């Protein structure tokens, strides 16, 4: 009788084990796909996604193309990086939250742009993005200002676009609004502060000296022609492209345009006798 009870108990246990194998496995917390929530805490900011319409406008403002290298600082769920990759750019997101990075990678794969959209789990202040041609961000004003010196050291002509927040006295080159949200564009200016000298061509002054004073992309200054005073007008700087006019004592005007490269400028001057090539060197 005891043996019969034992066999029955063993059979019942075996049946329970078999049934357990047949039942579906309940997903654990680790198996569930991560879903971010608006307002969740991050390293330096809370997470609030940029509306997709504004994402597209920001990339339009940057004139992003397939030739660009794009970095999104604080990339969140990856939507800006993925949108840039869909335009053909090589796009990289930098995000401190590893769950957000994993989510972004899954989304990029689903959208078919995993080869173009890459994500770095890291700190934006410890990541080298100096080779980027386009930078996007949605950070607090204090973080924008902390990043500003790094951005200003980037290659002239690099486009920087921020959602919602400005760069204090570094005024934006363009401002746009979409669905009540604002985006700001800056084009990193070449450093042109200093004294520039060159020789004249044809008739007119033989020596030119222009002292430029720069505050970000805003530039003014004074001119000296053959050691005497001239007038400097209409100075414009966008990236590494500069233009200005010099007037001599007789009021004759010469319009200069060219490209800044380190301590040299070169381009074309338009004057009464036509056009000529022009090249200047920074003295200090």
PDB file of N, CA, C and O in Angstrom, residues 69-113:
ATOM      1  N   UNK A  69      28.738  64.705 -41.664  1.00  0.00           N
ATOM      2  CA  UNK A  69      28.907  63.881 -40.473  1.00  0.00           C
ATOM      3  C   UNK A  69      28.140  64.586 -39.363  1.00  0.00           C
ATOM      4  O   UNK A  69      28.459  65.722 -38.991  1.00  0.00           O
ATOM      5  N   UNK A  70      27.115  63.927 -38.854  1.00  0.00           N
ATOM      6  CA  UNK A  70      26.188  64.544 -37.909  1.00  0.00           C
ATOM      7  C   UNK A  70      26.346  63.918 -36.523  1.00  0.00           C
ATOM      8  O   UNK A  70      26.438  62.705 -36.394  1.00  0.00           O
ATOM      9  N   UNK A  71      26.397  64.777 -35.495  1.00  0.00           N
ATOM     10  CA  UNK A  71      26.397  64.314 -34.109  1.00  0.00           C
ATOM     11  C   UNK A  71      25.216  64.957 -33.388  1.00  0.00           C
ATOM     12  O   UNK A  71      25.007  66.171 -33.492  1.00  0.00           O
ATOM     13  N   UNK A  72      24.453  64.140 -32.661  1.00  0.00           N
ATOM     14  CA  UNK A  72      23.368  64.638 -31.820  1.00  0.00           C
ATOM     15  C   UNK A  72      23.803  64.435 -30.377  1.00  0.00           C
ATOM     16  O   UNK A  72      24.033  63.295 -29.943  1.00  0.00           O
ATOM     17  N   UNK A  73      23.912  65.522 -29.625  1.00  0.00           N
ATOM     18  CA  UNK A  73      24.421  65.463 -28.256  1.00  0.00           C
ATOM     19  C   UNK A  73      23.266  65.336 -27.272  1.00  0.00           C
ATOM     20  O   UNK A  73      22.448  66.242 -27.139  1.00  0.00           O
ATOM     21  N   UNK A  74      23.203  64.190 -26.601  1.00  0.00           N
ATOM     22  CA  UNK A  74      22.058  63.865 -25.762  1.00  0.00           C
ATOM     23  C   UNK A  74      20.953  63.339 -26.650  1.00  0.00           C
ATOM     24  O   UNK A  74      19.893  63.945 -26.779  1.00  0.00           O
ATOM     25  N   UNK A  75      21.217  62.190 -27.294  1.00  0.00           N
ATOM     26  CA  UNK A  75      20.370  61.738 -28.410  1.00  0.00           C
ATOM     27  C   UNK A  75      19.073  61.064 -27.999  1.00  0.00           C
ATOM     28  O   UNK A  75      18.243  60.762 -28.851  1.00  0.00           O
ATOM     29  N   UNK A  76      18.872  60.807 -26.693  1.00  0.00           N
ATOM     30  CA  UNK A  76      17.599  60.279 -26.236  1.00  0.00           C
ATOM     31  C   UNK A  76      17.187  59.007 -26.932  1.00  0.00           C
ATOM     32  O   UNK A  76      17.925  58.026 -26.966  1.00  0.00           O
ATOM     33  N   UNK A  77      15.979  59.018 -27.524  1.00  0.00           N
ATOM     34  CA  UNK A  77      15.471  57.814 -28.192  1.00  0.00           C
ATOM     35  C   UNK A  77      15.987  57.679 -29.622  1.00  0.00           C
ATOM     36  O   UNK A  77      15.563  56.790 -30.354  1.00  0.00           O
ATOM     37  N   UNK A  78      16.888  58.556 -30.030  1.00  0.00           N
ATOM     38  CA  UNK A  78      17.568  58.410 -31.317  1.00  0.00           C
ATOM     39  C   UNK A  78      16.871  58.995 -32.513  1.00  0.00           C
ATOM     40  O   UNK A  78      17.351  58.885 -33.646  1.00  0.00           O
ATOM     41  N   UNK A  79      15.761  59.709 -32.308  1.00  0.00           N
ATOM     42  CA  UNK A  79      14.954  60.138 -33.452  1.00  0.00           C
ATOM     43  C   UNK A  79      15.682  61.117 -34.384  1.00  0.00           C
ATOM     44  O   UNK A  79      15.512  61.049 -35.602  1.00  0.00           O
ATOM     45  N   UNK A  80      16.494  62.027 -33.825  1.00  0.00           N
ATOM     46  CA  UNK A  80      17.203  62.985 -34.675  1.00  0.00           C
ATOM     47  C   UNK A  80      18.295  62.294 -35.473  1.00  0.00           C
ATOM     48  O   UNK A  80      18.510  62.579 -36.662  1.00  0.00           O
ATOM     49  N   UNK A  81      19.003  61.376 -34.836  1.00  0.00           N
ATOM     50  CA  UNK A  81      20.049  60.607 -35.522  1.00  0.00           C
ATOM     51  C   UNK A  81      19.445  59.782 -36.655  1.00  0.00           C
ATOM     52  O   UNK A  81      19.970  59.741 -37.780  1.00  0.00           O
ATOM     53  N   UNK A  82      18.333  59.133 -36.388  1.00  0.00           N
ATOM     54  CA  UNK A  82      17.670  58.290 -37.393  1.00  0.00           C
ATOM     55  C   UNK A  82      17.175  59.143 -38.558  1.00  0.00           C
ATOM     56  O   UNK A  82      17.317  58.772 -39.724  1.00  0.00           O
ATOM     57  N   UNK A  83      16.625  60.333 -38.253  1.00  0.00           N
ATOM     58  CA  UNK A  83      16.157  61.229 -39.319  1.00  0.00           C
ATOM     59  C   UNK A  83      17.322  61.684 -40.189  1.00  0.00           C
ATOM     60  O   UNK A  83      17.204  61.765 -41.420  1.00  0.00           O
ATOM     61  N   UNK A  84      18.488  61.973 -39.559  1.00  0.00           N
ATOM     62  CA  UNK A  84      19.664  62.383 -40.325  1.00  0.00           C
ATOM     63  C   UNK A  84      20.176  61.229 -41.184  1.00  0.00           C
ATOM     64  O   UNK A  84      20.574  61.426 -42.338  1.00  0.00           O
ATOM     65  N   UNK A  85      20.167  60.026 -40.636  1.00  0.00           N
ATOM     66  CA  UNK A  85      20.618  58.849 -41.389  1.00  0.00           C
ATOM     67  C   UNK A  85      19.722  58.588 -42.588  1.00  0.00           C
ATOM     68  O   UNK A  85      20.193  58.168 -43.652  1.00  0.00           O
ATOM     69  N   UNK A  86      18.429  58.847 -42.441  1.00  0.00           N
ATOM     70  CA  UNK A  86      17.508  58.660 -43.560  1.00  0.00           C
ATOM     71  C   UNK A  86      17.795  59.643 -44.692  1.00  0.00           C
ATOM     72  O   UNK A  86      17.420  59.388 -45.841  1.00  0.00           O
ATOM     73  N   UNK A  87      18.456  60.753 -44.370  1.00  0.00           N
ATOM     74  CA  UNK A  87      18.860  61.716 -45.411  1.00  0.00           C
ATOM     75  C   UNK A  87      20.222  61.369 -45.996  1.00  0.00           C
ATOM     76  O   UNK A  87      20.749  62.110 -46.825  1.00  0.00           O
ATOM     77  N   UNK A  88      20.789  60.272 -45.532  1.00  0.00           N
ATOM     78  CA  UNK A  88      22.044  59.789 -46.095  1.00  0.00           C
ATOM     79  C   UNK A  88      23.291  60.166 -45.329  1.00  0.00           C
ATOM     80  O   UNK A  88      24.391  59.735 -45.684  1.00  0.00           O
ATOM     81  N   UNK A  89      23.163  60.994 -44.293  1.00  0.00           N
ATOM     82  CA  UNK A  89      24.334  61.411 -43.521  1.00  0.00           C
ATOM     83  C   UNK A  89      24.831  60.272 -42.646  1.00  0.00           C
ATOM     84  O   UNK A  89      24.067  59.379 -42.260  1.00  0.00           O
ATOM     85  N   UNK A  90      26.118  60.327 -42.317  1.00  0.00           N
ATOM     86  CA  UNK A  90      26.646  59.430 -41.297  1.00  0.00           C
ATOM     87  C   UNK A  90      26.344  60.088 -39.960  1.00  0.00           C
ATOM     88  O   UNK A  90      26.897  61.141 -39.638  1.00  0.00           O
ATOM     89  N   UNK A  91      25.438  59.507 -39.179  1.00  0.00           N
ATOM     90  CA  UNK A  91      24.906  60.163 -37.992  1.00  0.00           C
ATOM     91  C   UNK A  91      25.273  59.388 -36.735  1.00  0.00           C
ATOM     92  O   UNK A  91      25.221  58.155 -36.712  1.00  0.00           O
ATOM     93  N   UNK A  92      25.624  60.132 -35.682  1.00  0.00           N
ATOM     94  CA  UNK A  92      26.044  59.530 -34.421  1.00  0.00           C
ATOM     95  C   UNK A  92      25.305  60.216 -33.275  1.00  0.00           C
ATOM     96  O   UNK A  92      25.250  61.447 -33.205  1.00  0.00           O
ATOM     97  N   UNK A  93      24.756  59.416 -32.380  1.00  0.00           N
ATOM     98  CA  UNK A  93      24.130  59.946 -31.181  1.00  0.00           C
ATOM     99  C   UNK A  93      24.986  59.663 -29.969  1.00  0.00           C
ATOM    100  O   UNK A  93      25.560  58.582 -29.854  1.00  0.00           O
ATOM    101  N   UNK A  94      25.074  60.627 -29.063  1.00  0.00           N
ATOM    102  CA  UNK A  94      25.795  60.439 -27.804  1.00  0.00           C
ATOM    103  C   UNK A  94      24.772  60.532 -26.681  1.00  0.00           C
ATOM    104  O   UNK A  94      24.108  61.557 -26.527  1.00  0.00           O
ATOM    105  N   UNK A  95      24.630  59.453 -25.918  1.00  0.00           N
ATOM    106  CA  UNK A  95      23.583  59.367 -24.907  1.00  0.00           C
ATOM    107  C   UNK A  95      24.124  58.656 -23.666  1.00  0.00           C
ATOM    108  O   UNK A  95      24.764  57.614 -23.765  1.00  0.00           O
ATOM    109  N   UNK A  96      23.867  59.235 -22.486  1.00  0.00           N
ATOM    110  CA  UNK A  96      24.411  58.706 -21.238  1.00  0.00           C
ATOM    111  C   UNK A  96      23.635  57.483 -20.737  1.00  0.00           C
ATOM    112  O   UNK A  96      24.204  56.621 -20.065  1.00  0.00           O
ATOM    113  N   UNK A  97      22.346  57.388 -21.055  1.00  0.00           N
ATOM    114  CA  UNK A  97      21.498  56.300 -20.562  1.00  0.00           C
ATOM    115  C   UNK A  97      21.649  55.073 -21.472  1.00  0.00           C
ATOM    116  O   UNK A  97      21.248  55.108 -22.634  1.00  0.00           O
ATOM    117  N   UNK A  98      22.195  53.958 -20.964  1.00  0.00           N
ATOM    118  CA  UNK A  98      22.406  52.786 -21.823  1.00  0.00           C
ATOM    119  C   UNK A  98      21.110  52.175 -22.343  1.00  0.00           C
ATOM    120  O   UNK A  98      21.088  51.600 -23.438  1.00  0.00           O
ATOM    121  N   UNK A  99      20.016  52.304 -21.583  1.00  0.00           N
ATOM    122  CA  UNK A  99      18.728  51.790 -22.059  1.00  0.00           C
ATOM    123  C   UNK A  99      18.248  52.575 -23.275  1.00  0.00           C
ATOM    124  O   UNK A  99      17.682  52.014 -24.218  1.00  0.00           O
ATOM    125  N   UNK A 100      18.476  53.899 -23.250  1.00  0.00           N
ATOM    126  CA  UNK A 100      18.116  54.731 -24.402  1.00  0.00           C
ATOM    127  C   UNK A 100      18.958  54.358 -25.619  1.00  0.00           C
ATOM    128  O   UNK A 100      18.457  54.335 -26.754  1.00  0.00           O
ATOM    129  N   UNK A 101      20.226  54.078 -25.389  1.00  0.00           N
ATOM    130  CA  UNK A 101      21.101  53.682 -26.492  1.00  0.00           C
ATOM    131  C   UNK A 101      20.605  52.389 -27.127  1.00  0.00           C
ATOM    132  O   UNK A 101      20.507  52.280 -28.355  1.00  0.00           O
ATOM    133  N   UNK A 102      20.270  51.414 -26.293  1.00  0.00           N
ATOM    134  CA  UNK A 102      19.772  50.136 -26.811  1.00  0.00           C
ATOM    135  C   UNK A 102      18.463  50.324 -27.572  1.00  0.00           C
ATOM    136  O   UNK A 102      18.251  49.727 -28.636  1.00  0.00           O
ATOM    137  N   UNK A 103      17.576  51.178 -27.039  1.00  0.00           N
ATOM    138  CA  UNK A 103      16.313  51.474 -27.721  1.00  0.00           C
ATOM    139  C   UNK A 103      16.575  52.124 -29.071  1.00  0.00           C
ATOM    140  O   UNK A 103      15.960  51.768 -30.085  1.00  0.00           O
ATOM    141  N   UNK A 104      17.502  53.069 -29.117  1.00  0.00           N
ATOM    142  CA  UNK A 104      17.835  53.761 -30.363  1.00  0.00           C
ATOM    143  C   UNK A 104      18.376  52.796 -31.403  1.00  0.00           C
ATOM    144  O   UNK A 104      18.023  52.869 -32.588  1.00  0.00           O
ATOM    145  N   UNK A 105      19.216  51.880 -30.971  1.00  0.00           N
ATOM    146  CA  UNK A 105      19.791  50.898 -31.897  1.00  0.00           C
ATOM    147  C   UNK A 105      18.716  49.977 -32.461  1.00  0.00           C
ATOM    148  O   UNK A 105      18.727  49.661 -33.662  1.00  0.00           O
ATOM    149  N   UNK A 106      17.763  49.574 -31.609  1.00  0.00           N
ATOM    150  CA  UNK A 106      16.663  48.732 -32.107  1.00  0.00           C
ATOM    151  C   UNK A 106      15.818  49.488 -33.127  1.00  0.00           C
ATOM    152  O   UNK A 106      15.438  48.945 -34.165  1.00  0.00           O
ATOM    153  N   UNK A 107      15.527  50.758 -32.823  1.00  0.00           N
ATOM    154  CA  UNK A 107      14.700  51.562 -33.731  1.00  0.00           C
ATOM    155  C   UNK A 107      15.413  51.797 -35.057  1.00  0.00           C
ATOM    156  O   UNK A 107      14.801  51.713 -36.128  1.00  0.00           O
ATOM    157  N   UNK A 108      16.711  52.088 -34.997  1.00  0.00           N
ATOM    158  CA  UNK A 108      17.472  52.296 -36.227  1.00  0.00           C
ATOM    159  C   UNK A 108      17.453  51.046 -37.096  1.00  0.00           C
ATOM    160  O   UNK A 108      17.341  51.129 -38.328  1.00  0.00           O
ATOM    161  N   UNK A 109      17.549  49.885 -36.465  1.00  0.00           N
ATOM    162  CA  UNK A 109      17.500  48.629 -37.214  1.00  0.00           C
ATOM    163  C   UNK A 109      16.130  48.440 -37.855  1.00  0.00           C
ATOM    164  O   UNK A 109      16.022  48.053 -39.028  1.00  0.00           O
ATOM    165  N   UNK A 110      15.066  48.733 -37.101  1.00  0.00           N
ATOM    166  CA  UNK A 110      13.705  48.598 -37.641  1.00  0.00           C
ATOM    167  C   UNK A 110      13.476  49.553 -38.816  1.00  0.00           C
ATOM    168  O   UNK A 110      12.752  49.232 -39.758  1.00  0.00           O
ATOM    169  N   UNK A 111      14.101  50.749 -38.740  1.00  0.00           N
ATOM    170  CA  UNK A 111      13.925  51.755 -39.785  1.00  0.00           C
ATOM    171  C   UNK A 111      14.879  51.550 -40.959  1.00  0.00           C
ATOM    172  O   UNK A 111      14.846  52.309 -41.932  1.00  0.00           O
ATOM    173  N   UNK A 112      15.741  50.539 -40.855  1.00  0.00           N
ATOM    174  CA  UNK A 112      16.634  50.205 -41.966  1.00  0.00           C
ATOM    175  C   UNK A 112      17.827  51.120 -42.133  1.00  0.00           C
ATOM    176  O   UNK A 112      18.403  51.194 -43.222  1.00  0.00           O
ATOM    177  N   UNK A 113      18.234  51.823 -41.065  1.00  0.00           N
ATOM    178  CA  UNK A 113      19.366  52.758 -41.180  1.00  0.00           C
ATOM    179  C   UNK A 113      20.479  52.432 -40.191  1.00  0.00           C
ATOM    180  O   UNK A 113      21.284  53.303 -39.845  1.00  0.00           O
TER     181      UNK A 113
END
